[in-house]
mmCIF file of C-alpha atoms and ligand atoms in Angstrom:
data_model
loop_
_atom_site.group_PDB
_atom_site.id
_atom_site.type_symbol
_atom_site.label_atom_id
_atom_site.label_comp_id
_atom_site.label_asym_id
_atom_site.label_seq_id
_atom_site.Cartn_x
_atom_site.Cartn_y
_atom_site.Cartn_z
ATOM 1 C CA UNK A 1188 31.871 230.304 -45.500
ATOM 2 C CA UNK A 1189 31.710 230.742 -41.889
ATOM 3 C CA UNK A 1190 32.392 226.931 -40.328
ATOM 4 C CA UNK A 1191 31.804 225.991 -36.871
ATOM 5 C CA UNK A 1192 34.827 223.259 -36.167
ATOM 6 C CA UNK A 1193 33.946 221.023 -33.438
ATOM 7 C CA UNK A 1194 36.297 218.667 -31.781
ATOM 8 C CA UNK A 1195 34.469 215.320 -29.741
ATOM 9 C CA UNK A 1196 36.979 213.873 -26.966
ATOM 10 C CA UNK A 1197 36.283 210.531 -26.610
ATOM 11 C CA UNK A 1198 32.752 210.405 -28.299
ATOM 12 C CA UNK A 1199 33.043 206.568 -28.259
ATOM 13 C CA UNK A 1200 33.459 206.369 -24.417
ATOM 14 C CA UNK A 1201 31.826 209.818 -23.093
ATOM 15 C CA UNK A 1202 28.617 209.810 -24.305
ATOM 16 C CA UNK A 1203 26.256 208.386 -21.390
ATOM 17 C CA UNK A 1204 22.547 209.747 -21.672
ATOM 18 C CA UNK A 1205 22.534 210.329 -25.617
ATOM 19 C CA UNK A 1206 25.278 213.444 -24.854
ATOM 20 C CA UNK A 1207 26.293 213.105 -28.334
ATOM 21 C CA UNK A 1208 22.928 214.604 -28.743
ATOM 22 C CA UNK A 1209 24.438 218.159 -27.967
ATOM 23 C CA UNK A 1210 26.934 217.769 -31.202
ATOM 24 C CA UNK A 1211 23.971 217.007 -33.409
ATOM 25 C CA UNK A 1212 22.047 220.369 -32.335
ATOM 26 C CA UNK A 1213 25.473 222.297 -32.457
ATOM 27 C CA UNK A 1214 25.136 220.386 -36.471
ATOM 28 C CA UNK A 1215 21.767 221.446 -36.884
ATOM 29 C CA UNK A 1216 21.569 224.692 -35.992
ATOM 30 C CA UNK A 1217 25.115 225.779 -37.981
ATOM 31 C CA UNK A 1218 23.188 224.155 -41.376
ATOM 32 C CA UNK A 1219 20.137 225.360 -40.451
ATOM 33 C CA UNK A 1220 21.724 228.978 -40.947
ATOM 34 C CA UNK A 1221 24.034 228.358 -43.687
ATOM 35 C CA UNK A 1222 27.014 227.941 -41.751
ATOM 36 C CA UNK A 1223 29.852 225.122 -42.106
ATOM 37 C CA UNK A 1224 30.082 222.888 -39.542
ATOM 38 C CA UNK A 1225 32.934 220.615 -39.271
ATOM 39 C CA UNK A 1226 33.040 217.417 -37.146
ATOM 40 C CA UNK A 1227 36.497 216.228 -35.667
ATOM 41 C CA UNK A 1228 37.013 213.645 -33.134
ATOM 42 C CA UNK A 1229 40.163 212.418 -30.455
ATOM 43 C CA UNK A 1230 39.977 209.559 -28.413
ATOM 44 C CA UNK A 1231 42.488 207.675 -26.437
ATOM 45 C CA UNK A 1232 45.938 207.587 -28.188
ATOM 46 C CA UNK A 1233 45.348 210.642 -30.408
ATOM 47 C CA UNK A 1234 46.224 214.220 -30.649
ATOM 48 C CA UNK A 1235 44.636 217.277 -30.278
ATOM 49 C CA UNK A 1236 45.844 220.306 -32.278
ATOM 50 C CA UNK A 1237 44.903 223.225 -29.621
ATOM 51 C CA UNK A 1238 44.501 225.500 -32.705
ATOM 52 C CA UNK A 1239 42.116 223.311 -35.002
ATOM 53 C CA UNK A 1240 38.747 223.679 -33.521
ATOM 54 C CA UNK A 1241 36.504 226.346 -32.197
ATOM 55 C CA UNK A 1242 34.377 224.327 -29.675
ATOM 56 C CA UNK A 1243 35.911 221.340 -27.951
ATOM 57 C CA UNK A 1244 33.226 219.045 -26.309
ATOM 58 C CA UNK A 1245 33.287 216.250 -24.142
ATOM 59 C CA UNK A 1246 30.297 214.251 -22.601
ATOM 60 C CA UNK A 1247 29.097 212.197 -19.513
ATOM 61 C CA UNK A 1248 30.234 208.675 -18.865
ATOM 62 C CA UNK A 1249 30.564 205.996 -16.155
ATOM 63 C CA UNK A 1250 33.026 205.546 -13.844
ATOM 64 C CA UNK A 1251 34.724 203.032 -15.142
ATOM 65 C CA UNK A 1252 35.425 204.562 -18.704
ATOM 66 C CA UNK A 1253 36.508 207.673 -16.618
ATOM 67 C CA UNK A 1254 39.756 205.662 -15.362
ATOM 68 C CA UNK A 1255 40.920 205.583 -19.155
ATOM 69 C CA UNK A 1256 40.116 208.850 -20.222
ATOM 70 C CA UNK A 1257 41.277 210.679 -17.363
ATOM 71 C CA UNK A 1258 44.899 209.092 -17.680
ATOM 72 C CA UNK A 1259 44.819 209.916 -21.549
ATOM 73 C CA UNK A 1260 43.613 213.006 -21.030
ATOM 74 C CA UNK A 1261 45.630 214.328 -18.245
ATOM 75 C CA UNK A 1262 48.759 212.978 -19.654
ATOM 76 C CA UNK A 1263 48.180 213.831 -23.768
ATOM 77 C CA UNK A 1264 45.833 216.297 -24.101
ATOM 78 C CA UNK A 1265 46.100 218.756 -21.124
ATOM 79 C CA UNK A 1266 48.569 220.909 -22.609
ATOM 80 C CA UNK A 1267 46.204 221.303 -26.198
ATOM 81 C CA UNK A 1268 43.206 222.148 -23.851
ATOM 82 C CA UNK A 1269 45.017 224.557 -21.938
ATOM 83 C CA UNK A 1270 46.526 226.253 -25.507
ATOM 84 C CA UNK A 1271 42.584 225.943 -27.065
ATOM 85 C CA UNK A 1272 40.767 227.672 -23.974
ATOM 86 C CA UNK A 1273 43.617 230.564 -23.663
ATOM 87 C CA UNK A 1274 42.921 231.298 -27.536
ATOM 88 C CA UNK A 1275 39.282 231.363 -26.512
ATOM 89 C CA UNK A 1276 37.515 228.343 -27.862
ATOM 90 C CA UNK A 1277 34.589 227.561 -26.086
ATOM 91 C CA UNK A 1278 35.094 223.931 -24.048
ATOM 92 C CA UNK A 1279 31.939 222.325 -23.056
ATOM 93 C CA UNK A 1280 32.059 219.414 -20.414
ATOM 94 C CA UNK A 1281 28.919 217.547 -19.308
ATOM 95 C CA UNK A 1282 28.951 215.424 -16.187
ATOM 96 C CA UNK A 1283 31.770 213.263 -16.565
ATOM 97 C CA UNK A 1284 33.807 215.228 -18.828
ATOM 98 C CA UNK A 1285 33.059 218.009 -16.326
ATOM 99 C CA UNK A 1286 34.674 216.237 -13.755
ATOM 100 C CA UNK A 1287 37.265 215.797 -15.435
ATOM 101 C CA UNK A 1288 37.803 219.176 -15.873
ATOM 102 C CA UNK A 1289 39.507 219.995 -12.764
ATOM 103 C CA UNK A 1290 42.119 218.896 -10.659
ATOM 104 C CA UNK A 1291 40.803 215.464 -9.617
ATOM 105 C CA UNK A 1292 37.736 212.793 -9.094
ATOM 106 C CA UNK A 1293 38.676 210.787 -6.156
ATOM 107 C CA UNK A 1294 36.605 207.345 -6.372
ATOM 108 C CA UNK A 1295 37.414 205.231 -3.096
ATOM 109 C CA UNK A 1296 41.301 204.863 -3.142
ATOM 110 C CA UNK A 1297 41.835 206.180 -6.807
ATOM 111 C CA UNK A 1298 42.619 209.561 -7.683
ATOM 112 C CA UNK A 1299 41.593 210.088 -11.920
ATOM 113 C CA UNK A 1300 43.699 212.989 -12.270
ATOM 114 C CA UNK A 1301 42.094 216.316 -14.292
ATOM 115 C CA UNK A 1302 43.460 218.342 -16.756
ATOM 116 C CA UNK A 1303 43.339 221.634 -14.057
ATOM 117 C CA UNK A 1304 41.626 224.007 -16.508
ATOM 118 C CA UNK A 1305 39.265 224.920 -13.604
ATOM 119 C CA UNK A 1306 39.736 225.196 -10.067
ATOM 120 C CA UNK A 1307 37.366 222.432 -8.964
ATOM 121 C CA UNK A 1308 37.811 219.259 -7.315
ATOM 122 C CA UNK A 1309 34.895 215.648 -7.209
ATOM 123 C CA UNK A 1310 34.509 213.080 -4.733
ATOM 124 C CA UNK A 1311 32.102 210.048 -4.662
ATOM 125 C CA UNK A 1312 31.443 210.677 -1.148
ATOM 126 C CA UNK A 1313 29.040 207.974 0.812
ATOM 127 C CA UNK A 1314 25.719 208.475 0.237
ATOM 128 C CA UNK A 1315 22.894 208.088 -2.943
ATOM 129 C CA UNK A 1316 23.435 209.044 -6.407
ATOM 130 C CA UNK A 1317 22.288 212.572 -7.204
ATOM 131 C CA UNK A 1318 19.786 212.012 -10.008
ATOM 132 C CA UNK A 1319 16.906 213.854 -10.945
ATOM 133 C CA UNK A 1320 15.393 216.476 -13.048
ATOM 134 C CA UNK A 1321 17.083 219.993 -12.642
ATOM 135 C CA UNK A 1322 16.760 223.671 -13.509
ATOM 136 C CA UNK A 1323 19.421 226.174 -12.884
ATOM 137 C CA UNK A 1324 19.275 229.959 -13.113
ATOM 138 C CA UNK A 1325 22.847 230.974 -15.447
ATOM 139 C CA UNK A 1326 22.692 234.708 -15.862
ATOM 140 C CA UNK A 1327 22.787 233.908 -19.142
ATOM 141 C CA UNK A 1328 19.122 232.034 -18.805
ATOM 142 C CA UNK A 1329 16.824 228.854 -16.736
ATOM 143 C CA UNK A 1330 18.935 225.880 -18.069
ATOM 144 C CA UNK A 1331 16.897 222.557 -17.661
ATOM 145 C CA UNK A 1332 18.192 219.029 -17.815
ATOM 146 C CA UNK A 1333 18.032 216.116 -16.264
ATOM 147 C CA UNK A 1334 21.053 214.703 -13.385
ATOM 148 C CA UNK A 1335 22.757 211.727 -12.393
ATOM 149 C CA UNK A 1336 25.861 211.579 -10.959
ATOM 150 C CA UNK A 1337 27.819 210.099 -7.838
ATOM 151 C CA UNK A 1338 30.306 212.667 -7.864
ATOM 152 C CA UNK A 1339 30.094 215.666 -5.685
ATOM 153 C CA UNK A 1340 31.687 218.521 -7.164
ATOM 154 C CA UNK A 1341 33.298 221.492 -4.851
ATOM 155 C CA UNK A 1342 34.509 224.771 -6.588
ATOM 156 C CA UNK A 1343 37.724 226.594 -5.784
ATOM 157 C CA UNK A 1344 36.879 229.697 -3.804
ATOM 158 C CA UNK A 1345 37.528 232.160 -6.812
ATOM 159 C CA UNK A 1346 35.642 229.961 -9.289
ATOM 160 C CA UNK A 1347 32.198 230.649 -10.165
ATOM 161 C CA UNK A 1348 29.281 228.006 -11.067
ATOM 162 C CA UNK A 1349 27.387 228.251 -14.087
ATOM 163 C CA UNK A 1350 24.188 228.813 -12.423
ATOM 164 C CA UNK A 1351 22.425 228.766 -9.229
ATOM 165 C CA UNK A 1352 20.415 226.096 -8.322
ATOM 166 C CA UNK A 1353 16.494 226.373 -8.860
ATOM 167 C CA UNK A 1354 15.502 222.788 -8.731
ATOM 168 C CA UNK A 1355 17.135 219.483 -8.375
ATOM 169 C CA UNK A 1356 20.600 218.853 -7.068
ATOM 170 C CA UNK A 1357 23.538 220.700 -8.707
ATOM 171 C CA UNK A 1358 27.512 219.945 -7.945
ATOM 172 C CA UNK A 1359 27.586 218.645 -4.586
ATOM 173 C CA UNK A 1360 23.465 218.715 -3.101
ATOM 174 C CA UNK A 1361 24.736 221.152 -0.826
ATOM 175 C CA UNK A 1362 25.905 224.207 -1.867
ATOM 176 C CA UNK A 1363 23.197 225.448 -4.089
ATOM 177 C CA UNK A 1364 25.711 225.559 -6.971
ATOM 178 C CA UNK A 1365 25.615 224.447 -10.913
ATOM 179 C CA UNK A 1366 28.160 223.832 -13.105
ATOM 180 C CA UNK A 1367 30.972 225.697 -13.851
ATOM 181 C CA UNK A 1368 32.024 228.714 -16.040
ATOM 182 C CA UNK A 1369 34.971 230.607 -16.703
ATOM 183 C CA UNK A 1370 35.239 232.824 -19.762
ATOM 184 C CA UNK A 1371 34.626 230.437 -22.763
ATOM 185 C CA UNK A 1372 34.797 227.146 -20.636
ATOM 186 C CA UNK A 1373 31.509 225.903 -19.463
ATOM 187 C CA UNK A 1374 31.043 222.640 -17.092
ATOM 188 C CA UNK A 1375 27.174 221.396 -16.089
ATOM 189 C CA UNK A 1376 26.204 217.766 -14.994
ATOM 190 C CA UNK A 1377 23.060 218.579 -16.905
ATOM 191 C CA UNK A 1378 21.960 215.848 -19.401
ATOM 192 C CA UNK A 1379 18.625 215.790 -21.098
ATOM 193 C CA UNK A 1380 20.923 215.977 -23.676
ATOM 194 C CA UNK A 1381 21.952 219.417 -22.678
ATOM 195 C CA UNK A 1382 21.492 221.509 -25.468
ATOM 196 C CA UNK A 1383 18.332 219.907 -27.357
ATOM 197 C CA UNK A 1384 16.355 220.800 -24.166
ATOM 198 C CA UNK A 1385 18.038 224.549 -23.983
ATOM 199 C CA UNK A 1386 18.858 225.401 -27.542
ATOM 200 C CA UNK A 1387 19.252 228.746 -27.182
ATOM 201 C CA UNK A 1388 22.464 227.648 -24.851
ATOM 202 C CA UNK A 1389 23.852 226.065 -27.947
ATOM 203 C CA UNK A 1390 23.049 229.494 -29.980
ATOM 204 C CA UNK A 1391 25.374 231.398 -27.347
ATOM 205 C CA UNK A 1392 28.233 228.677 -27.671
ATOM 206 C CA UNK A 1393 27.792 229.035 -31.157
ATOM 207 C CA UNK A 1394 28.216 232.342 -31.101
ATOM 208 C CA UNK A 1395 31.347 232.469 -28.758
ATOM 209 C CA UNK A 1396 32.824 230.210 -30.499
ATOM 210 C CA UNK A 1397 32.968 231.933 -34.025
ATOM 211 C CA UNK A 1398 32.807 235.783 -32.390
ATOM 212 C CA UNK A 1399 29.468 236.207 -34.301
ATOM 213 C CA UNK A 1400 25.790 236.809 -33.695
ATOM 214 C CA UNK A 1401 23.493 234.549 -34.829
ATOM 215 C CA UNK A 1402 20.424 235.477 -36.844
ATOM 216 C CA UNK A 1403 16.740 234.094 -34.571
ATOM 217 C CA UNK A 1404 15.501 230.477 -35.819
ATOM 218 C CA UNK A 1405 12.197 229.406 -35.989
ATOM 219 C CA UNK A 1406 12.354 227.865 -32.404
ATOM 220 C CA UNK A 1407 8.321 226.604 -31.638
ATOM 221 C CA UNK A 1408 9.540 223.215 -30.917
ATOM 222 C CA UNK A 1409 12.744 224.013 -29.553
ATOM 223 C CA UNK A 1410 10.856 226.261 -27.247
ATOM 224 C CA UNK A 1411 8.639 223.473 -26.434
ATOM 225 C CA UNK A 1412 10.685 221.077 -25.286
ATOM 226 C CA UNK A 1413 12.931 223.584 -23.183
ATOM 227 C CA UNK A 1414 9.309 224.690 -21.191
ATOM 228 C CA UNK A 1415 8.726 220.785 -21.203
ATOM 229 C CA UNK A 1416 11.813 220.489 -19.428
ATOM 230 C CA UNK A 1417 11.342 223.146 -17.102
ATOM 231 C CA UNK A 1418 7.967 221.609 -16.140
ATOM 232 C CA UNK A 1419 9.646 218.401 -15.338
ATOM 233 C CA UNK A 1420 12.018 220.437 -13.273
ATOM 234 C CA UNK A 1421 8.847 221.483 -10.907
ATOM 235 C CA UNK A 1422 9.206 225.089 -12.650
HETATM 236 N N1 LIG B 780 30.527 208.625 -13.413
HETATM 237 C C1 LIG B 780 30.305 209.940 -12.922
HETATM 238 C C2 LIG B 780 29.505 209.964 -11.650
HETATM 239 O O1 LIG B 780 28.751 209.060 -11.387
HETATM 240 C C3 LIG B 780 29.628 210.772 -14.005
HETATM 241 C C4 LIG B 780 28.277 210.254 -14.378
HETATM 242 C C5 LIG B 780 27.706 210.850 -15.619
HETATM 243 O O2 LIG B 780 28.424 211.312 -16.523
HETATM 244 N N2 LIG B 780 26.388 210.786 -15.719
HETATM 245 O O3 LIG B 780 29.630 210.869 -10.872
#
């Protein structure tokens, strides 16, 4: 059978807005089709085998829990992550785990390192948390969530964003730009939880993530609440 194997960093700590939400639709819509799904987790103090999942995910969290997982991450698992995205398993960061991401999140005098596997870089700059509702346009689709974050994220010159602002804030409140994406590695401060509101986002990491395609669900209510979040978006 065809199993989806999903790794959760830190699901304990990195899990702010119901995030963990986003694993149980990955669950949901594997079973729902007959496939395997397999549920693996690493926190702080464990290790990641780079070649033992398909889709590595890692949620939103405060500040605070940040300082932790940042140090454990940079210094134990950056290598693994570096092996698992070269092979081409799909990484999905929200928020805080997207910060993480790249290079750095400098809060005040502290620099939380990244692991580097994007060229991005956050600062909690002066000035109000960006929270809201939010729609992006990805190329891929309207992605809708909702935002919170004190963290201003600015992309590397070559890097590009996973969408394009439509509504709502994005990385910075400045630049117009959403998120992150390169190849199989996807970064969004979008909560709502992410992929319950846009579950035809979690069909395409699905997909990536086992090389398949993916036979159509019966998706009224899934539809629903994606046009419910648009609306809240102002779209
Ligand atoms: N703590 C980070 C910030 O405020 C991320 C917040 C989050 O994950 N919602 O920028």
């Amino acid at each position: 059978m065809t199993t989806l194997r999903v790794a959760a960093l830190y699901p304990e700590l990195m899990n702010i807005y119901a995030d963990r939400g986003n694993i149980a639709i990955l669950r949901a819509r594997c079973e729902w089709r007959g496939l395997g799904f397999e549920l693996a987790s690493a926190s702080i103090g464990d290790e990641l085998d780079p070649h033992a999942h398909d889709l590595l995910y890692i949620g939103g969290g405060q500040d605070r829990d940040q300082v932790a997982v940042s140090q454990d991450m940079a210094s134990g698992k950056r290598d693994a992550l570096h092996v698992a995205a070269d092979r081409g398993a799909v990484v999905l960061a929200v928020c805080g785990g997207y910060q993480l991401l790249g290079h750095s999140y400098q809060l005040g005098d502290q620099t939380l390192p990244g692991v580097g596997l994007v060229d991005l870089h956050t600062v909690r700059e002066d000035g109000p948390r960006l929270i809201g509702n939010c729609a992006i346009e990805s190329g891929l689709g309207v992605i809708a969530g909702f935002e919170n974050h004190g963290g201003r994220t600015y992309l590397g010159p070559d890097e590009q964003p996973l969408g394009r602002v439509l509504s709502g804030h994005g990385n910075n409140g400045e630049d117009g730009l959403e998120g992150v994406r390169r190849g199989n590695v996807v970064g969004t401060y979008l909560h709502g939880p992410l992929l319950p509101k846009n579950a035809w986002l979690a069909d395409r990491l699905i997909a990536l993530a086992l090389g398949v395609e993916l036979e159509p669900l019966d998706d009224r209510l899934e539809d629903a609440a994606h046009g419910s979040a648009r609306r809240a978006a102002g779209l």
